[in-house]
PDB file of C-alpha atoms in Angstrom:
ATOM      1  CA  UNK A1278     -14.661  12.741  15.967  1.00 32.00           C
ATOM      2  CA  UNK A1279     -14.777  13.261  12.202  1.00 39.00           C
ATOM      3  CA  UNK A1280     -12.367  11.142  10.205  1.00 44.00           C
ATOM      4  CA  UNK A1281     -10.895  11.892   6.782  1.00 47.00           C
ATOM      5  CA  UNK A1282     -13.574  11.564   4.139  1.00 47.00           C
ATOM      6  CA  UNK A1283     -16.242  12.833   6.559  1.00 47.00           C
ATOM      7  CA  UNK A1284     -16.719   9.593   8.509  1.00 48.00           C
ATOM      8  CA  UNK A1285     -17.588   9.799  12.158  1.00 43.00           C
ATOM      9  CA  UNK A1286     -15.907   7.325  14.479  1.00 55.00           C
ATOM     10  CA  UNK A1287     -12.646   6.255  16.018  1.00 66.00           C
ATOM     11  CA  UNK A1288     -11.464   3.661  13.522  1.00 88.00           C
ATOM     12  CA  UNK A1289     -10.630   4.989  10.069  1.00 97.00           C
ATOM     13  CA  UNK A1290     -10.903   2.487   7.221  1.00 97.00           C
ATOM     14  CA  UNK A1291      -7.432   1.756   5.883  1.00 98.00           C
ATOM     15  CA  UNK A1292      -6.720   0.549   2.369  1.00 98.00           C
ATOM     16  CA  UNK A1293      -3.289  -1.070   2.070  1.00 98.00           C
ATOM     17  CA  UNK A1294      -1.779  -1.560  -1.372  1.00 98.00           C
ATOM     18  CA  UNK A1295       1.572  -3.358  -1.693  1.00 98.00           C
ATOM     19  CA  UNK A1296       3.737  -3.051  -4.808  1.00 96.00           C
ATOM     20  CA  UNK A1297       5.144  -6.581  -4.557  1.00 96.00           C
ATOM     21  CA  UNK A1298       7.919  -6.518  -7.184  1.00 94.00           C
ATOM     22  CA  UNK A1299       9.207  -3.245  -5.742  1.00 91.00           C
ATOM     23  CA  UNK A1300       8.991  -4.180  -2.063  1.00 93.00           C
ATOM     24  CA  UNK A1301       9.386  -7.945  -1.752  1.00 92.00           C
ATOM     25  CA  UNK A1302      12.996  -8.065  -2.851  1.00 89.00           C
ATOM     26  CA  UNK A1303      15.761 -10.062  -1.235  1.00 86.00           C
ATOM     27  CA  UNK A1304      17.807  -6.957  -0.437  1.00 87.00           C
ATOM     28  CA  UNK A1305      14.983  -5.488   1.682  1.00 89.00           C
ATOM     29  CA  UNK A1306      13.925  -8.604   3.637  1.00 88.00           C
ATOM     30  CA  UNK A1307      10.372  -7.293   4.106  1.00 91.00           C
ATOM     31  CA  UNK A1308       7.943  -9.339   6.178  1.00 93.00           C
ATOM     32  CA  UNK A1309       4.301  -9.018   5.103  1.00 95.00           C
ATOM     33  CA  UNK A1310       3.215  -9.199   8.749  1.00 95.00           C
ATOM     34  CA  UNK A1311       5.293  -6.066   9.417  1.00 95.00           C
ATOM     35  CA  UNK A1312       3.638  -4.331   6.460  1.00 96.00           C
ATOM     36  CA  UNK A1313       0.155  -5.181   7.812  1.00 97.00           C
ATOM     37  CA  UNK A1314       1.118  -4.064  11.306  1.00 96.00           C
ATOM     38  CA  UNK A1315       2.507  -0.719  10.102  1.00 96.00           C
ATOM     39  CA  UNK A1316      -0.634  -0.051   8.042  1.00 97.00           C
ATOM     40  CA  UNK A1317      -2.873  -1.153  10.899  1.00 96.00           C
ATOM     41  CA  UNK A1318      -1.456   1.625  13.072  1.00 95.00           C
ATOM     42  CA  UNK A1319      -3.496   4.030  10.902  1.00 96.00           C
ATOM     43  CA  UNK A1320      -6.840   2.339  11.623  1.00 97.00           C
ATOM     44  CA  UNK A1321      -8.896  -0.720  10.741  1.00 97.00           C
ATOM     45  CA  UNK A1322      -7.590  -2.596   7.706  1.00 97.00           C
ATOM     46  CA  UNK A1323     -10.498  -2.701   5.274  1.00 97.00           C
ATOM     47  CA  UNK A1324      -8.465  -3.573   2.169  1.00 97.00           C
ATOM     48  CA  UNK A1325      -5.146  -5.442   2.058  1.00 98.00           C
ATOM     49  CA  UNK A1326      -3.975  -6.037  -1.488  1.00 98.00           C
ATOM     50  CA  UNK A1327      -0.673  -7.369  -2.717  1.00 98.00           C
ATOM     51  CA  UNK A1328       0.142  -6.897  -6.384  1.00 98.00           C
ATOM     52  CA  UNK A1329       2.520  -9.369  -8.037  1.00 97.00           C
ATOM     53  CA  UNK A1330       3.728 -10.052 -11.538  1.00 95.00           C
ATOM     54  CA  UNK A1331       3.599 -13.339 -13.420  1.00 94.00           C
ATOM     55  CA  UNK A1332       6.991 -14.365 -11.974  1.00 93.00           C
ATOM     56  CA  UNK A1333       5.611 -14.685  -8.441  1.00 94.00           C
ATOM     57  CA  UNK A1334       6.090 -18.122  -6.933  1.00 94.00           C
ATOM     58  CA  UNK A1335       3.119 -20.162  -5.731  1.00 96.00           C
ATOM     59  CA  UNK A1336       4.749 -20.212  -2.280  1.00 95.00           C
ATOM     60  CA  UNK A1337       4.756 -16.413  -2.095  1.00 95.00           C
ATOM     61  CA  UNK A1338       1.138 -16.236  -3.198  1.00 97.00           C
ATOM     62  CA  UNK A1339       0.078 -18.839  -0.613  1.00 97.00           C
ATOM     63  CA  UNK A1340       2.047 -17.118   2.168  1.00 95.00           C
ATOM     64  CA  UNK A1341       0.474 -13.758   1.345  1.00 97.00           C
ATOM     65  CA  UNK A1342      -3.030 -15.212   1.247  1.00 97.00           C
ATOM     66  CA  UNK A1343      -2.402 -16.950   4.598  1.00 96.00           C
ATOM     67  CA  UNK A1344      -1.581 -13.503   6.038  1.00 95.00           C
ATOM     68  CA  UNK A1345      -4.894 -12.105   4.826  1.00 96.00           C
ATOM     69  CA  UNK A1346      -3.782 -10.396   1.632  1.00 98.00           C
ATOM     70  CA  UNK A1347      -5.958 -10.253  -1.448  1.00 98.00           C
ATOM     71  CA  UNK A1348      -3.320 -11.181  -4.027  1.00 98.00           C
ATOM     72  CA  UNK A1349      -3.621  -9.721  -7.517  1.00 97.00           C
ATOM     73  CA  UNK A1350      -1.321 -11.243 -10.139  1.00 97.00           C
ATOM     74  CA  UNK A1351      -0.975  -9.430 -13.420  1.00 94.00           C
ATOM     75  CA  UNK A1352       0.922 -10.212 -16.600  1.00 90.00           C
ATOM     76  CA  UNK A1353       1.197  -6.521 -17.364  1.00 82.00           C
ATOM     77  CA  UNK A1354       2.644  -3.647 -15.400  1.00 87.00           C
ATOM     78  CA  UNK A1355       1.905  -4.105 -11.698  1.00 95.00           C
ATOM     79  CA  UNK A1356       2.146  -0.341 -11.117  1.00 94.00           C
ATOM     80  CA  UNK A1357      -0.619   0.449 -13.574  1.00 94.00           C
ATOM     81  CA  UNK A1358      -3.042  -2.137 -12.148  1.00 96.00           C
ATOM     82  CA  UNK A1359      -2.320  -1.032  -8.579  1.00 97.00           C
ATOM     83  CA  UNK A1360      -2.771   2.656  -9.423  1.00 96.00           C
ATOM     84  CA  UNK A1361      -6.067   2.054 -11.231  1.00 96.00           C
ATOM     85  CA  UNK A1362      -7.470  -0.112  -8.439  1.00 97.00           C
ATOM     86  CA  UNK A1363      -6.380   2.348  -5.744  1.00 97.00           C
ATOM     87  CA  UNK A1364      -7.836   5.288  -7.679  1.00 96.00           C
ATOM     88  CA  UNK A1365     -11.165   3.483  -8.060  1.00 96.00           C
ATOM     89  CA  UNK A1366     -11.226   2.852  -4.300  1.00 96.00           C
ATOM     90  CA  UNK A1367     -10.419   6.500  -3.568  1.00 95.00           C
ATOM     91  CA  UNK A1368     -13.134   7.778  -5.918  1.00 95.00           C
ATOM     92  CA  UNK A1369     -15.693   5.340  -4.486  1.00 95.00           C
ATOM     93  CA  UNK A1370     -15.000   6.640  -0.978  1.00 93.00           C
ATOM     94  CA  UNK A1371     -14.324   3.165   0.383  1.00 93.00           C
ATOM     95  CA  UNK A1372     -11.428   4.216   2.636  1.00 96.00           C
ATOM     96  CA  UNK A1373     -10.315   7.015   4.919  1.00 97.00           C
ATOM     97  CA  UNK A1374      -6.594   6.271   4.741  1.00 98.00           C
ATOM     98  CA  UNK A1375      -4.575   5.112   1.741  1.00 98.00           C
ATOM     99  CA  UNK A1376      -1.394   3.221   2.618  1.00 98.00           C
ATOM    100  CA  UNK A1377       1.037   2.321  -0.133  1.00 98.00           C
ATOM    101  CA  UNK A1378       4.051   0.076   0.335  1.00 96.00           C
ATOM    102  CA  UNK A1379       6.392   0.931  -2.519  1.00 95.00           C
ATOM    103  CA  UNK A1380       9.576   2.717  -3.416  1.00 91.00           C
ATOM    104  CA  UNK A1381       8.281   3.915  -6.770  1.00 90.00           C
ATOM    105  CA  UNK A1382       7.993   7.680  -7.222  1.00 91.00           C
ATOM    106  CA  UNK A1383       5.442   7.078  -9.999  1.00 92.00           C
ATOM    107  CA  UNK A1384       2.775   6.734  -7.290  1.00 95.00           C
ATOM    108  CA  UNK A1385       3.149  10.372  -6.200  1.00 95.00           C
ATOM    109  CA  UNK A1386       0.076  11.470  -8.260  1.00 95.00           C
ATOM    110  CA  UNK A1387      -1.983   8.737  -6.554  1.00 96.00           C
ATOM    111  CA  UNK A1388      -1.221  10.244  -3.138  1.00 96.00           C
ATOM    112  CA  UNK A1389      -1.983  13.728  -4.419  1.00 96.00           C
ATOM    113  CA  UNK A1390      -5.348  12.615  -5.827  1.00 95.00           C
ATOM    114  CA  UNK A1391      -6.245  10.784  -2.604  1.00 97.00           C
ATOM    115  CA  UNK A1392      -5.372  13.859  -0.518  1.00 96.00           C
ATOM    116  CA  UNK A1393      -7.560  16.063  -2.737  1.00 95.00           C
ATOM    117  CA  UNK A1394     -10.445  13.705  -1.978  1.00 95.00           C
ATOM    118  CA  UNK A1395      -9.861  14.061   1.776  1.00 96.00           C
ATOM    119  CA  UNK A1396      -8.002  10.830   2.476  1.00 97.00           C
ATOM    120  CA  UNK A1397      -4.970  10.635   4.707  1.00 97.00           C
ATOM    121  CA  UNK A1398      -2.001   9.000   2.997  1.00 97.00           C
ATOM    122  CA  UNK A1399       0.874   6.943   4.327  1.00 97.00           C
ATOM    123  CA  UNK A1400       3.964   5.787   2.431  1.00 96.00           C
ATOM    124  CA  UNK A1401       5.617   2.560   3.619  1.00 96.00           C
ATOM    125  CA  UNK A1402       9.204   2.133   2.449  1.00 92.00           C
ATOM    126  CA  UNK A1403      10.845  -1.307   2.376  1.00 89.00           C
ATOM    127  CA  UNK A1404      13.950  -0.104   4.228  1.00 82.00           C
ATOM    128  CA  UNK A1405      16.225   2.898   4.425  1.00 77.00           C
ATOM    129  CA  UNK A1406      17.756   2.230   0.983  1.00 76.00           C
ATOM    130  CA  UNK A1407      14.330   1.578  -0.527  1.00 72.00           C
ATOM    131  CA  UNK A1408      12.767   4.859   0.498  1.00 80.00           C
ATOM    132  CA  UNK A1409      11.582   7.319  -2.115  1.00 85.00           C
ATOM    133  CA  UNK A1410      11.838  10.819  -0.679  1.00 88.00           C
ATOM    134  CA  UNK A1411       9.437  12.130  -3.337  1.00 90.00           C
ATOM    135  CA  UNK A1412       6.831   9.528  -2.383  1.00 92.00           C
ATOM    136  CA  UNK A1413       7.335  10.143   1.340  1.00 92.00           C
ATOM    137  CA  UNK A1414       7.041  13.906   0.842  1.00 93.00           C
ATOM    138  CA  UNK A1415       3.801  13.513  -1.142  1.00 94.00           C
ATOM    139  CA  UNK A1416       2.199  11.527   1.694  1.00 96.00           C
ATOM    140  CA  UNK A1417       0.817  12.840   4.976  1.00 96.00           C
ATOM    141  CA  UNK A1418       3.082  10.364   6.768  1.00 95.00           C
ATOM    142  CA  UNK A1419       5.889   7.945   6.019  1.00 95.00           C
ATOM    143  CA  UNK A1420       7.211   4.813   7.710  1.00 94.00           C
ATOM    144  CA  UNK A1421      10.416   3.021   6.882  1.00 92.00           C
ATOM    145  CA  UNK A1422      10.059  -0.679   7.658  1.00 90.00           C
ATOM    146  CA  UNK A1423      12.793  -2.123   9.821  1.00 78.00           C
ATOM    147  CA  UNK A1424      13.436   1.074  11.779  1.00 67.00           C
TER     148      UNK A1424
END
C-alpha cells in the first residue's frame, strides 16, 4: 500500500505539532495524552512537538516532556516558530501526515502547502468552542478533542 508522500507500508509517519498557548488553556481542559492519542490514530508518531512561550511554567514543561513531547520554548511568536519548523519538516519529506493541534486560522497555508507536497493533514481542535472552521476545512480531516 502506498502512503502519502510515496512511502510503502502500513504505518504512515505522523508529525504532531501543538500550539501550546492556543490549546493548553484553562477553558479547554486539554490533556496532552488525548492529543497524542488522537494524532496516533493517523499512524506512527515520528515527531511530537509542543510549542510554548516564555510564560510556560516549569511544571508544564516537565509534564509535557514526561509524555514524550519535544518541548520548544520561544520568546517570540510561537506561531511563527511552529510554522517554520513544520514547513521544514514537510519540505524535507520527514512525515506522511501533518497533525496540528491549534485553533488558529493562520495555519491554513501550512496545511495547504503540506497537501501540495502529498501529505495528509489533520486539524485537532481543543474543544467545540476552540474549533476553527477555516482550519478544519483546509485539512483532510478534523478532530475535536473531548467529543
